[in-house]
């Protein structure tokens, strides 16, 4: 029995800068538009929601952004995160492929999310924010911002999508342990929430609805700002520490990926691992395939339209050009709550349009089967979101086996599933079923895209 | 805000040998006695339960035991584990003390338990075992043996103490994810379990009862062996990798502990961190205080008798000389299920009798308060067991503050609490109460100690 191999880096190998892929893109990103006027938004339009340092990062064309010392100091608690070669999984699959995975579940909150929660809290603290308001799906982001809030002495309020709130009861306890407040969304605390509840008192919620609630509260409170855990350019940029570390770790292994796999909800863990490699390629470096894996029940990249749309159900956020299922689309209540978003990060959407990435959708039971196989080989129990990446990587490895190719596969194991064990319980009991969206609902949601979508 | 400091070691710094404190003790350990004859047991008496390699370790007087390459290879998945200096906690306490903690929650199963689960599975596999049977309290040990079983292709059956089974529903799912079977104890599957259920159908269970069930099954099945997660000499020895790594990490920090704190149930995480330092002292090295922290509701070291007693309620195991509350003592159903054992590891008991360690007992609510304070400073949510060590370390730091002393405190943060969040939920809801044992029940259990106890 050969064990897996771990590739460790030193603290000095934690990147000193985040990488901004915008500097290397052959075609610039379409600008965000004001939800009221339909005109491109400027920094001042975003100032009620975000500190200026993050707004500047959001709009910056510069390739490298220095990571503040204090942020890098906190990163050291769990970074550099380990990269493993999954030799036991390779053996179980009997594949000639080499499978590497970067493991972000070593962070205190259990996922890649603190990579951006920490700098977001830092910049907010710098600019005098007292309170951060946010949404969360499965709770990985809410927990991470709660943790960051504890470190920087910021009050944190989290609107958690109701179906996940019910499926993962202990995420709330984790956020409370860090001192945050967690409320099921839609809630009665906001006009956005009340509007949804009036239409449907039993609404299972969605990230789009929870974002409306959080944005509404932040906009109405002087000392509060909003924080988003994915989708936006600066959030994706903060995650690039993952891919930059992976490049160094693969150098240690004397290897380079033929294919990278990541799961996508808003796109942040995917961008985190993939963008530094895509940037290399855009600057003349080695070619590779990049596969985004998403849930078949919320198939943004594979079935969505590339169009301007609102980031939230209540239409309080700017419109951004992205792959979207329509801002009124409410996905079924499958367990990968972090992937239940109607849209996709504009940068991830853009690189798909540029042909730099592929996308693929899976149902949840096949993803859990992959996750269980992975756990029995590698010891780590993946989050339901990460199971999508595991499934994608296994399928690439089986393709290599069929084709007799010894390719190198790298995937991002973005978080552990310790707070998602009800999903595993359901899986073993045979109670986990593949959920599908309603085609009619999707058509209606797409028909409701804002008219600017036509341009 | 100054962040914590992390002390990383290289893979080459993983110890090559386990440390056996028996080689350095001024007085030898009293021998285990056969439950039937009352005579010292020999290797053959233990052969139905354990592979011979572990029996030899159990009885060995040798100081150093080489760690097999394959075990060390698997250790590399999470070892060397990190040691942190808790500068944020120090600041919050406003103490002149330096607080270091070794963090064992980085293992796949979330605690120090894989340090012994892996070698136990390895030696069993070497000697042809097909199936391992064990008990578990809070589930840290059961999960760890399940994980080890997956790596070595061994069937694993776990009898989990019923009150913990109910308090921590997702531990079962974790064990199943690794391919193990988990049954609430007392169960109807064994004569030992049925005997308890006949007396008390609502029995909340205890480690003593669950051990009886597991030992019974192992003894009756040719291809099955028993595995224990604490108490025994070889188990404690496997954990000494923790303390040996900590010695190297403190050298990096240019420091040495004035006091070490660990929580004690059967004694394995405590021995793991403390024994290498106590060994140094016994060989003429630097003096230090060592504090064992236990639950006030199961106060083995602080209230138990030092006497020969059975390791299990059903009297199937050998008798060992230890601090015990009596093998029929069933502790209240507090949340630190890993500390609900009527006895204490013979080696830990012995070093207390030799005056090498102190012991102290706390109630659970004050331990949870300490754990929450720790989580808000350091990011890691401790297991309820580990909260006892956190509380003990905080009290030492506050003593230093009162005395104006800048002492160095080291404690073992033996596991995370991700599967114990119902306890935190209860704590925040004000539903966590301090449980006490019944003095009459304790007196009765002590009165029932076997007569050899008089010698």
Short mmCIF file of N, CA and C in Angstrom, two decimals, chain A residues 53-163:
data_model
loop_
_atom_site.label_atom_id
_atom_site.label_comp_id
_atom_site.label_asym_id
_atom_site.label_seq_id
_atom_site.Cartn_x
_atom_site.Cartn_y
_atom_site.Cartn_z
N UNK A 53 -10.94 50.44 -0.69
CA UNK A 53 -9.81 49.60 -1.10
C UNK A 53 -10.30 48.40 -1.90
N UNK A 54 -11.42 47.82 -1.51
CA UNK A 54 -11.95 46.66 -2.24
C UNK A 54 -12.58 47.09 -3.56
N UNK A 55 -13.20 48.28 -3.58
CA UNK A 55 -13.77 48.79 -4.84
C UNK A 55 -12.65 49.01 -5.87
N UNK A 56 -11.53 49.54 -5.39
CA UNK A 56 -10.39 49.78 -6.28
C UNK A 56 -9.86 48.44 -6.81
N UNK A 57 -9.80 47.43 -5.95
CA UNK A 57 -9.37 46.10 -6.42
C UNK A 57 -10.36 45.55 -7.45
N UNK A 58 -11.64 45.77 -7.18
CA UNK A 58 -12.69 45.25 -8.07
C UNK A 58 -12.51 45.79 -9.49
N UNK A 59 -12.08 47.03 -9.61
CA UNK A 59 -12.01 47.69 -10.92
C UNK A 59 -10.60 47.77 -11.48
N UNK A 60 -9.65 47.23 -10.77
CA UNK A 60 -8.25 47.42 -11.15
C UNK A 60 -7.84 46.58 -12.36
N UNK A 61 -7.06 47.18 -13.26
CA UNK A 61 -6.47 46.40 -14.36
C UNK A 61 -5.08 45.86 -14.02
N UNK A 62 -4.56 46.17 -12.84
CA UNK A 62 -3.18 45.79 -12.49
C UNK A 62 -3.07 44.30 -12.17
N UNK A 63 -1.97 43.72 -12.61
CA UNK A 63 -1.79 42.29 -12.46
C UNK A 63 -1.59 41.87 -11.00
N UNK A 64 -0.73 42.58 -10.29
CA UNK A 64 -0.35 42.13 -8.95
C UNK A 64 -0.81 43.10 -7.87
N UNK A 65 -1.43 42.57 -6.83
CA UNK A 65 -1.89 43.39 -5.72
C UNK A 65 -1.24 42.87 -4.44
N UNK A 66 -0.50 43.73 -3.79
CA UNK A 66 0.24 43.30 -2.60
C UNK A 66 -0.71 42.88 -1.47
N UNK A 67 -0.39 41.76 -0.85
CA UNK A 67 -1.18 41.29 0.29
C UNK A 67 -0.67 42.00 1.54
N UNK A 68 -1.55 42.71 2.26
CA UNK A 68 -1.07 43.43 3.45
C UNK A 68 -0.41 42.48 4.45
N UNK A 69 0.61 42.99 5.14
CA UNK A 69 1.36 42.16 6.10
C UNK A 69 0.45 41.48 7.11
N UNK A 70 -0.53 42.25 7.60
CA UNK A 70 -1.39 41.69 8.65
C UNK A 70 -2.24 40.54 8.11
N UNK A 71 -2.66 40.65 6.86
CA UNK A 71 -3.44 39.57 6.23
C UNK A 71 -2.56 38.34 6.03
N UNK A 72 -1.35 38.60 5.55
CA UNK A 72 -0.42 37.49 5.30
C UNK A 72 -0.05 36.79 6.63
N UNK A 73 0.04 37.60 7.67
CA UNK A 73 0.32 37.08 9.01
C UNK A 73 -0.78 36.12 9.45
N UNK A 74 -2.03 36.48 9.18
CA UNK A 74 -3.14 35.61 9.56
C UNK A 74 -3.21 34.39 8.64
N UNK A 75 -2.94 34.60 7.34
CA UNK A 75 -2.88 33.44 6.42
C UNK A 75 -1.97 32.33 6.97
N UNK A 76 -0.92 32.75 7.68
CA UNK A 76 0.06 31.76 8.15
C UNK A 76 -0.55 30.73 9.10
N UNK A 77 -1.73 31.04 9.65
CA UNK A 77 -2.33 30.05 10.54
C UNK A 77 -2.56 28.73 9.81
N UNK A 78 -2.94 28.80 8.54
CA UNK A 78 -3.21 27.55 7.80
C UNK A 78 -2.53 27.49 6.42
N UNK A 79 -1.97 28.59 5.95
CA UNK A 79 -1.30 28.61 4.66
C UNK A 79 0.20 28.47 4.86
N UNK A 80 0.95 27.99 3.88
CA UNK A 80 0.48 27.40 2.64
C UNK A 80 -0.35 26.15 2.93
N UNK A 81 -1.44 26.00 2.23
CA UNK A 81 -2.24 24.79 2.41
C UNK A 81 -1.54 23.63 1.70
N UNK A 82 -1.79 22.40 2.16
CA UNK A 82 -1.07 21.27 1.55
C UNK A 82 -1.60 20.92 0.16
N UNK A 83 -0.72 20.39 -0.67
CA UNK A 83 -1.15 19.72 -1.91
C UNK A 83 -0.75 18.26 -1.77
N UNK A 84 -1.66 17.38 -2.12
CA UNK A 84 -1.41 15.95 -2.03
C UNK A 84 -1.43 15.31 -3.42
N UNK A 85 -0.64 14.28 -3.59
CA UNK A 85 -0.87 13.39 -4.73
C UNK A 85 -1.69 12.21 -4.22
N UNK A 86 -2.83 11.98 -4.86
CA UNK A 86 -3.80 10.98 -4.41
C UNK A 86 -3.44 9.60 -4.94
N UNK A 87 -2.31 9.08 -4.46
CA UNK A 87 -1.86 7.80 -5.00
C UNK A 87 -2.80 6.64 -4.68
N UNK A 88 -3.44 6.73 -3.50
CA UNK A 88 -4.38 5.65 -3.16
C UNK A 88 -5.62 5.70 -4.05
N UNK A 89 -6.09 6.91 -4.36
CA UNK A 89 -7.23 7.04 -5.27
C UNK A 89 -6.84 6.58 -6.67
N UNK A 90 -5.64 6.97 -7.11
CA UNK A 90 -5.15 6.52 -8.42
C UNK A 90 -5.17 4.99 -8.50
N UNK A 91 -4.68 4.36 -7.42
CA UNK A 91 -4.62 2.89 -7.40
C UNK A 91 -6.04 2.30 -7.44
N UNK A 92 -6.94 2.91 -6.66
CA UNK A 92 -8.32 2.40 -6.62
C UNK A 92 -8.98 2.52 -8.00
N UNK A 93 -8.64 3.56 -8.74
CA UNK A 93 -9.23 3.76 -10.07
C UNK A 93 -8.46 3.00 -11.14
N UNK A 94 -7.28 2.51 -10.76
CA UNK A 94 -6.41 1.81 -11.71
C UNK A 94 -6.17 2.66 -12.95
N UNK A 95 -5.83 3.92 -12.70
CA UNK A 95 -5.65 4.85 -13.81
C UNK A 95 -4.17 5.18 -13.99
N UNK A 96 -3.73 5.39 -15.23
CA UNK A 96 -2.35 5.85 -15.44
C UNK A 96 -2.20 7.35 -15.15
N UNK A 97 -3.31 8.04 -14.90
CA UNK A 97 -3.25 9.47 -14.62
C UNK A 97 -2.66 9.74 -13.24
N UNK A 98 -2.04 10.89 -13.10
CA UNK A 98 -1.59 11.36 -11.79
C UNK A 98 -2.63 12.36 -11.28
N UNK A 99 -3.10 12.15 -10.07
CA UNK A 99 -4.13 13.05 -9.51
C UNK A 99 -3.55 13.81 -8.33
N UNK A 100 -3.52 15.12 -8.44
CA UNK A 100 -3.10 15.98 -7.33
C UNK A 100 -4.31 16.76 -6.84
N UNK A 101 -4.34 17.03 -5.54
CA UNK A 101 -5.38 17.94 -5.06
C UNK A 101 -4.82 18.91 -4.03
N UNK A 102 -5.29 20.12 -4.16
CA UNK A 102 -4.97 21.18 -3.20
C UNK A 102 -6.07 21.14 -2.17
N UNK A 103 -5.69 21.15 -0.87
CA UNK A 103 -6.70 20.99 0.18
C UNK A 103 -6.86 22.26 1.00
N UNK A 104 -8.00 22.92 0.81
CA UNK A 104 -8.27 24.19 1.49
C UNK A 104 -9.08 24.01 2.79
N UNK A 105 -9.45 22.77 3.09
CA UNK A 105 -10.22 22.52 4.31
C UNK A 105 -9.41 22.68 5.60
N UNK A 106 -8.12 22.95 5.49
CA UNK A 106 -7.28 23.12 6.67
C UNK A 106 -7.49 24.48 7.36
N UNK A 107 -8.22 25.37 6.73
CA UNK A 107 -8.46 26.67 7.39
C UNK A 107 -9.38 26.48 8.59
N UNK A 108 -9.35 27.40 9.55
CA UNK A 108 -10.17 27.24 10.75
C UNK A 108 -11.66 27.06 10.43
N UNK A 109 -12.14 27.75 9.40
CA UNK A 109 -13.55 27.63 9.06
C UNK A 109 -13.83 26.46 8.13
N UNK A 110 -12.77 25.80 7.64
CA UNK A 110 -12.95 24.55 6.91
C UNK A 110 -13.03 24.64 5.40
N UNK A 111 -12.74 25.79 4.82
CA UNK A 111 -12.79 25.92 3.37
C UNK A 111 -11.83 27.01 2.92
N UNK A 112 -11.87 27.28 1.60
CA UNK A 112 -11.06 28.35 1.01
C UNK A 112 -11.57 29.74 1.38
N UNK A 113 -12.77 29.85 1.92
CA UNK A 113 -13.41 31.15 2.09
C UNK A 113 -12.63 32.15 2.96
N UNK A 114 -11.91 31.70 3.99
CA UNK A 114 -11.15 32.70 4.76
C UNK A 114 -10.08 33.43 3.94
N UNK A 115 -9.66 32.86 2.80
CA UNK A 115 -8.69 33.56 1.96
C UNK A 115 -9.18 34.95 1.58
N UNK A 116 -10.49 35.11 1.43
CA UNK A 116 -11.04 36.43 1.12
C UNK A 116 -11.73 37.07 2.32
N UNK A 117 -12.23 36.26 3.25
CA UNK A 117 -12.88 36.84 4.44
C UNK A 117 -11.89 37.69 5.24
N UNK A 118 -10.67 37.20 5.36
CA UNK A 118 -9.66 37.92 6.15
C UNK A 118 -9.34 39.28 5.51
N UNK A 119 -8.96 39.35 4.21
CA UNK A 119 -8.71 40.68 3.66
C UNK A 119 -9.95 41.57 3.63
N UNK A 120 -11.11 41.00 3.40
CA UNK A 120 -12.31 41.85 3.40
C UNK A 120 -12.53 42.48 4.78
N UNK A 121 -12.36 41.67 5.82
CA UNK A 121 -12.51 42.23 7.17
C UNK A 121 -11.41 43.26 7.45
N UNK A 122 -10.21 42.95 6.99
CA UNK A 122 -9.07 43.86 7.19
C UNK A 122 -9.34 45.24 6.58
N UNK A 123 -9.72 45.27 5.29
CA UNK A 123 -9.93 46.56 4.62
C UNK A 123 -11.12 47.29 5.22
N UNK A 124 -12.14 46.56 5.61
CA UNK A 124 -13.28 47.21 6.26
C UNK A 124 -12.86 47.85 7.59
N UNK A 125 -12.09 47.10 8.37
CA UNK A 125 -11.61 47.64 9.65
C UNK A 125 -10.80 48.91 9.42
N UNK A 126 -9.91 48.86 8.41
CA UNK A 126 -9.07 50.02 8.07
C UNK A 126 -9.90 51.27 7.81
N UNK A 127 -11.07 51.06 7.18
CA UNK A 127 -11.88 52.20 6.77
C UNK A 127 -13.03 52.49 7.73
N UNK A 128 -12.97 51.89 8.93
CA UNK A 128 -13.90 52.29 9.98
C UNK A 128 -15.22 51.56 10.06
N UNK A 129 -15.38 50.52 9.26
CA UNK A 129 -16.61 49.72 9.34
C UNK A 129 -16.73 49.08 10.73
N UNK A 130 -17.96 49.05 11.27
CA UNK A 130 -18.19 48.42 12.57
C UNK A 130 -18.88 47.07 12.43
N UNK A 131 -19.59 46.89 11.30
CA UNK A 131 -20.48 45.75 11.17
C UNK A 131 -20.48 45.27 9.73
N UNK A 132 -20.36 43.97 9.54
CA UNK A 132 -20.42 43.37 8.20
C UNK A 132 -21.69 42.55 8.07
N UNK A 133 -22.36 42.70 6.95
CA UNK A 133 -23.59 41.95 6.70
C UNK A 133 -23.37 41.12 5.45
N UNK A 134 -23.80 39.88 5.51
CA UNK A 134 -23.57 39.00 4.36
C UNK A 134 -24.64 37.93 4.28
N UNK A 135 -24.58 37.16 3.18
CA UNK A 135 -25.42 35.98 3.02
C UNK A 135 -24.51 34.76 3.06
N UNK A 136 -25.12 33.59 3.22
CA UNK A 136 -24.34 32.36 3.07
C UNK A 136 -25.26 31.27 2.57
N UNK A 137 -24.69 30.35 1.78
CA UNK A 137 -25.45 29.20 1.30
C UNK A 137 -25.28 28.07 2.31
N UNK A 138 -24.34 27.18 2.04
CA UNK A 138 -24.08 26.05 2.93
C UNK A 138 -23.50 26.50 4.27
N UNK A 139 -23.01 27.72 4.33
CA UNK A 139 -22.48 28.22 5.59
C UNK A 139 -20.97 28.36 5.62
N UNK A 140 -20.29 27.90 4.57
CA UNK A 140 -18.82 28.00 4.55
C UNK A 140 -18.40 29.48 4.56
N UNK A 141 -19.10 30.29 3.79
CA UNK A 141 -18.74 31.70 3.75
C UNK A 141 -19.14 32.42 5.04
N UNK A 142 -20.34 32.15 5.52
CA UNK A 142 -20.79 32.80 6.75
C UNK A 142 -19.85 32.48 7.92
N UNK A 143 -19.43 31.23 8.02
CA UNK A 143 -18.51 30.85 9.09
C UNK A 143 -17.18 31.57 8.95
N UNK A 144 -16.74 31.71 7.71
CA UNK A 144 -15.43 32.32 7.47
C UNK A 144 -15.46 33.81 7.79
N UNK A 145 -16.55 34.48 7.40
CA UNK A 145 -16.64 35.90 7.72
C UNK A 145 -16.83 36.09 9.23
N UNK A 146 -17.54 35.15 9.87
CA UNK A 146 -17.70 35.22 11.33
C UNK A 146 -16.32 35.13 12.00
N UNK A 147 -15.52 34.22 11.52
CA UNK A 147 -14.15 34.06 12.05
C UNK A 147 -13.34 35.33 11.84
N UNK A 148 -13.40 35.88 10.62
CA UNK A 148 -12.66 37.11 10.33
C UNK A 148 -13.17 38.26 11.20
N UNK A 149 -14.47 38.29 11.41
CA UNK A 149 -15.04 39.33 12.27
C UNK A 149 -14.52 39.23 13.70
N UNK A 150 -14.37 38.01 14.19
CA UNK A 150 -13.83 37.82 15.55
C UNK A 150 -12.40 38.35 15.62
N UNK A 151 -11.61 38.11 14.58
CA UNK A 151 -10.21 38.55 14.60
C UNK A 151 -10.09 40.08 14.55
N UNK A 152 -11.00 40.74 13.82
CA UNK A 152 -10.91 42.19 13.64
C UNK A 152 -11.95 42.96 14.45
N UNK A 153 -12.62 42.25 15.37
CA UNK A 153 -13.58 42.89 16.25
C UNK A 153 -14.66 43.64 15.47
N UNK A 154 -15.25 42.94 14.51
CA UNK A 154 -16.36 43.48 13.71
C UNK A 154 -17.61 42.65 14.00
N UNK A 155 -18.74 43.32 14.18
CA UNK A 155 -20.00 42.58 14.30
C UNK A 155 -20.32 41.96 12.94
N UNK A 156 -20.79 40.73 12.94
CA UNK A 156 -21.12 40.06 11.67
C UNK A 156 -22.55 39.51 11.73
N UNK A 157 -23.35 39.87 10.73
CA UNK A 157 -24.71 39.35 10.60
C UNK A 157 -24.81 38.55 9.31
N UNK A 158 -25.31 37.34 9.42
CA UNK A 158 -25.33 36.43 8.28
C UNK A 158 -26.76 35.99 7.97
N UNK A 159 -27.19 36.19 6.74
CA UNK A 159 -28.47 35.66 6.26
C UNK A 159 -28.18 34.35 5.55
N UNK A 160 -28.66 33.26 6.16
CA UNK A 160 -28.33 31.92 5.64
C UNK A 160 -29.55 31.35 4.91
N UNK A 161 -29.32 30.90 3.69
CA UNK A 161 -30.39 30.31 2.87
C UNK A 161 -31.13 29.24 3.67
N UNK A 162 -32.47 29.36 3.72
CA UNK A 162 -33.25 28.56 4.67
C UNK A 162 -33.06 27.05 4.50
N UNK A 163 -33.03 26.57 3.27
CA UNK A 163 -32.91 25.12 3.09
C UNK A 163 -31.58 24.61 3.66
#
